[in-house]
XYZ file of C-alpha atoms in Angstrom:
280
model
C -12.026 -88.303 -93.186
C -10.133 -88.166 -96.474
C -7.322 -90.598 -97.048
C -3.814 -89.242 -96.505
C -1.697 -88.733 -99.644
C 0.257 -91.814 -100.631
C 3.600 -90.165 -99.815
C 2.433 -89.429 -96.243
C 0.964 -92.834 -95.347
C 2.724 -94.775 -92.648
C 4.837 -97.609 -93.938
C 4.743 -101.082 -92.390
C 7.139 -101.292 -89.463
C 7.676 -97.549 -89.246
C 6.349 -94.061 -89.763
C 6.093 -92.034 -92.920
C 9.228 -91.613 -94.983
C 11.213 -88.665 -93.659
C 11.884 -85.680 -95.917
C 15.634 -86.279 -95.477
C 15.419 -89.869 -96.777
C 13.238 -88.733 -99.677
C 15.810 -86.088 -100.630
C 18.607 -88.651 -100.388
C 16.722 -91.068 -102.651
C 16.102 -88.237 -105.103
C 19.831 -87.416 -105.168
C 20.758 -91.055 -105.798
C 18.157 -91.290 -108.569
C 19.426 -88.136 -110.248
C 23.041 -89.318 -110.055
C 22.151 -92.782 -111.357
C 20.160 -91.321 -114.273
C 23.080 -89.068 -115.139
C 25.570 -91.928 -115.138
C 23.249 -94.243 -117.072
C 22.915 -91.583 -119.768
C 26.656 -92.111 -120.458
C 26.284 -95.809 -121.284
C 27.266 -95.120 -124.910
C 30.683 -93.786 -123.825
C 32.442 -96.462 -121.810
C 35.572 -94.353 -121.456
C 33.766 -91.690 -119.434
C 32.244 -94.408 -117.248
C 35.664 -95.966 -116.586
C 37.166 -92.567 -115.782
C 34.328 -91.830 -113.341
C 35.086 -95.102 -111.556
C 38.777 -94.191 -111.449
C 37.984 -90.844 -109.834
C 35.609 -92.569 -107.406
C 38.542 -94.713 -106.258
C 40.616 -91.569 -105.718
C 37.931 -89.878 -103.637
C 36.976 -92.976 -101.678
C 40.280 -94.756 -101.010
C 43.077 -92.209 -101.527
C 42.116 -88.700 -100.455
C 40.726 -89.680 -96.996
C 44.262 -90.755 -96.058
C 45.359 -87.141 -95.743
C 42.700 -86.199 -93.198
C 42.255 -89.500 -91.327
C 45.267 -91.832 -91.528
C 48.225 -89.443 -91.711
C 47.305 -87.583 -88.481
C 47.228 -90.933 -86.636
C 50.733 -91.714 -87.929
C 52.016 -88.277 -86.923
C 50.456 -88.399 -83.447
C 52.602 -91.474 -82.770
C 55.760 -89.375 -83.263
C 56.893 -88.061 -79.847
C 56.987 -84.290 -79.422
C 60.437 -82.912 -80.182
C 61.508 -86.040 -82.100
C 62.297 -84.065 -85.253
C 64.374 -81.507 -83.363
C 66.292 -84.198 -81.491
C 66.909 -86.333 -84.560
C 69.611 -84.011 -85.886
C 69.631 -85.533 -89.399
C 69.836 -83.564 -92.643
C 66.254 -84.622 -93.385
C 64.933 -83.248 -90.100
C 66.920 -80.028 -90.552
C 65.449 -79.589 -94.037
C 61.909 -80.170 -92.759
C 62.328 -77.612 -89.977
C 63.720 -75.175 -92.540
C 60.644 -75.615 -94.736
C 58.428 -75.044 -91.689
C 60.161 -71.742 -90.963
C 60.097 -70.575 -94.590
C 56.377 -71.221 -95.150
C 55.391 -70.173 -91.636
C 54.049 -73.488 -90.327
C 53.760 -73.133 -86.560
C 50.815 -75.110 -85.217
C 49.815 -75.654 -81.604
C 50.962 -79.302 -81.593
C 53.872 -81.026 -83.335
C 51.731 -83.547 -85.236
C 49.746 -80.684 -86.743
C 52.995 -79.250 -88.144
C 53.819 -82.607 -89.726
C 50.327 -82.899 -91.256
C 50.631 -79.356 -92.611
C 53.979 -80.218 -94.230
C 52.479 -83.204 -96.057
C 49.495 -81.089 -97.088
C 52.006 -78.624 -98.547
C 53.118 -81.423 -100.873
C 49.525 -81.622 -102.072
C 49.551 -77.873 -102.753
C 52.764 -78.164 -104.791
C 51.329 -81.084 -106.799
C 49.174 -78.999 -109.187
C 52.214 -76.888 -110.096
C 54.144 -80.069 -110.902
C 51.243 -81.219 -113.066
C 51.842 -78.238 -115.365
C 55.280 -79.648 -116.197
C 53.682 -83.059 -116.777
C 51.188 -81.529 -119.208
C 54.074 -80.006 -121.185
C 55.626 -83.479 -121.331
C 52.364 -84.921 -122.673
C 52.167 -82.189 -125.306
C 55.716 -83.008 -126.385
C 54.886 -86.708 -126.642
C 51.793 -85.912 -128.706
C 53.470 -83.397 -131.019
C 53.682 -85.871 -133.922
C 50.130 -87.170 -133.463
C 48.146 -84.293 -131.942
C 44.827 -86.082 -132.429
C 45.968 -88.567 -129.723
C 46.784 -85.977 -127.077
C 43.822 -86.859 -124.823
C 44.562 -90.585 -125.099
C 48.256 -90.036 -124.320
C 47.384 -87.687 -121.453
C 44.937 -90.164 -119.896
C 47.432 -93.031 -120.167
C 50.212 -90.846 -118.752
C 48.043 -89.680 -115.859
C 46.554 -93.049 -114.898
C 49.899 -94.869 -115.251
C 51.391 -92.193 -112.994
C 48.553 -92.714 -110.516
C 49.382 -96.446 -110.444
C 53.081 -95.775 -109.844
C 52.507 -93.232 -107.068
C 49.959 -95.533 -105.448
C 52.600 -98.291 -105.390
C 54.958 -95.803 -103.693
C 52.293 -94.920 -101.123
C 51.522 -98.573 -100.371
C 55.252 -99.211 -99.898
C 55.614 -96.120 -97.701
C 52.815 -97.263 -95.397
C 54.087 -100.841 -95.375
C 57.519 -99.781 -94.079
C 56.431 -96.645 -92.213
C 57.354 -97.967 -88.776
C 60.940 -98.659 -89.860
C 61.534 -95.018 -90.885
C 62.871 -92.310 -88.638
C 60.469 -89.509 -87.695
C 61.915 -87.123 -90.260
C 61.934 -89.739 -93.008
C 58.257 -90.572 -92.393
C 57.287 -86.974 -93.020
C 59.616 -86.530 -96.005
C 58.438 -89.724 -97.748
C 54.763 -88.821 -97.338
C 55.479 -85.222 -98.443
C 57.128 -86.393 -101.684
C 54.653 -89.182 -102.463
C 51.594 -87.063 -101.684
C 52.862 -84.235 -103.881
C 53.616 -86.601 -106.793
C 50.248 -88.320 -106.401
C 48.370 -85.026 -106.410
C 50.242 -83.952 -109.548
C 49.305 -87.131 -111.450
C 45.707 -86.981 -110.209
C 45.563 -83.463 -111.605
C 46.949 -84.569 -114.993
C 44.286 -87.278 -115.215
C 41.573 -84.762 -114.323
C 42.789 -82.323 -117.004
C 42.485 -84.883 -119.793
C 39.290 -86.344 -118.348
C 37.755 -82.869 -118.599
C 39.131 -82.435 -122.120
C 37.494 -85.713 -123.174
C 34.106 -84.818 -121.685
C 34.208 -81.415 -123.420
C 34.694 -83.221 -126.704
C 31.966 -85.819 -126.124
C 29.224 -83.931 -124.266
C 27.139 -80.960 -125.306
C 27.058 -77.886 -123.091
C 23.683 -78.813 -121.549
C 24.773 -82.414 -120.951
C 28.032 -81.279 -119.426
C 26.325 -79.062 -116.839
C 24.192 -81.941 -115.613
C 27.158 -84.301 -115.777
C 29.347 -82.091 -113.567
C 26.574 -81.665 -110.986
C 25.999 -85.417 -110.822
C 29.629 -86.488 -110.521
C 30.410 -83.855 -107.887
C 27.574 -85.267 -105.791
C 28.817 -88.789 -106.407
C 32.409 -87.923 -105.479
C 31.274 -86.236 -102.260
C 29.338 -89.363 -101.294
C 32.351 -91.527 -102.181
C 34.605 -89.417 -99.961
C 32.192 -89.810 -97.055
C 32.049 -93.580 -97.539
C 35.844 -93.731 -97.745
C 36.156 -91.761 -94.510
C 33.902 -94.309 -92.804
C 36.005 -97.177 -94.182
C 39.251 -95.693 -92.885
C 37.536 -94.896 -89.601
C 36.797 -98.616 -89.309
C 40.423 -99.444 -90.184
C 41.656 -97.217 -87.354
C 39.011 -98.193 -84.796
C 40.778 -101.170 -83.214
C 44.298 -102.359 -82.418
C 47.613 -100.585 -82.184
C 49.296 -98.421 -84.799
C 50.814 -101.408 -86.646
C 47.405 -103.029 -87.139
C 45.807 -99.715 -88.096
C 48.440 -99.068 -90.768
C 48.105 -102.665 -92.015
C 44.335 -102.280 -92.466
C 44.749 -98.938 -94.217
C 47.332 -100.508 -96.520
C 44.847 -103.257 -97.428
C 42.331 -100.633 -98.508
C 45.028 -98.958 -100.613
C 45.914 -102.299 -102.206
C 42.279 -102.645 -103.276
C 42.535 -99.187 -104.857
C 45.745 -100.220 -106.616
C 44.188 -103.368 -108.108
C 41.196 -101.389 -109.327
C 43.369 -98.663 -110.816
C 45.498 -101.187 -112.718
C 42.242 -102.616 -114.127
C 41.217 -99.109 -115.240
C 44.545 -98.603 -117.030
C 44.207 -101.968 -118.794
C 40.640 -101.101 -119.878
C 41.732 -97.757 -121.306
C 44.626 -99.297 -123.247
C 42.778 -102.314 -124.639
C 39.472 -100.671 -125.524
C 39.907 -99.995 -129.246
C 36.354 -98.691 -129.590
C 36.963 -96.349 -126.692
C 40.139 -95.122 -128.388
C 38.076 -93.935 -131.341
C 35.972 -91.762 -129.026
C 39.076 -90.258 -127.373
C 40.836 -89.267 -130.591
C 40.372 -85.636 -131.541
C 38.597 -84.956 -134.805
C 40.849 -83.448 -137.441
C 39.752 -80.094 -138.792
């Protein structure tokens, strides 16, 4: 009997490698090769890490942590509160047609609305960057990246503070604070993405860019899945106070990393030369 192909032989301690695990290893190898090909441009590598932090430690909040916070708000609490904040929130719900089956779903939808408004706010931020760069247009990408990442740091500080003191807020104030912070954070994330894309268009050829986009999208999807697992762990045990405290610790890790990214961008003089636009 002929020997089985090497890929189909049983491995010690288990059966043959499954097609799913082989595909997963192939994906990781492709992503790793794509990232390693960028070793000559440290700025792109740093920006990839910054976006990984966003996908792993920031965006899962909206789908995992916020609903837990809103479920702790008793039904009818907003209506009974009678404050100007609660009245404004109910007015927004009526205007945009938010009418979910359960109250906490309405609150989550309101905060998600802040995320929808964020990209529109980022357009105003881009105009501000263009105004700042009007005297030195070759620095527009560098100014835009610094503006965006510094804004990400500031909004992350706001979000950490909001979670830290969440239990001391009224029901309406919890929703309003998260609505404002989430909208501002989305806007600054979008600004960073705009100038990240502008930098990669300048540095990568069309063929390289196609492979680059495919690789980082895969990487960001994996990062989001890992982040969801991490926040799932943070919410697995204890009461709401402990769950929020653990989630805040994860956000603090993101904040430290993001400050490091900003410092790297500002102090890397060689990287600055790659970001500057070439004069015609």
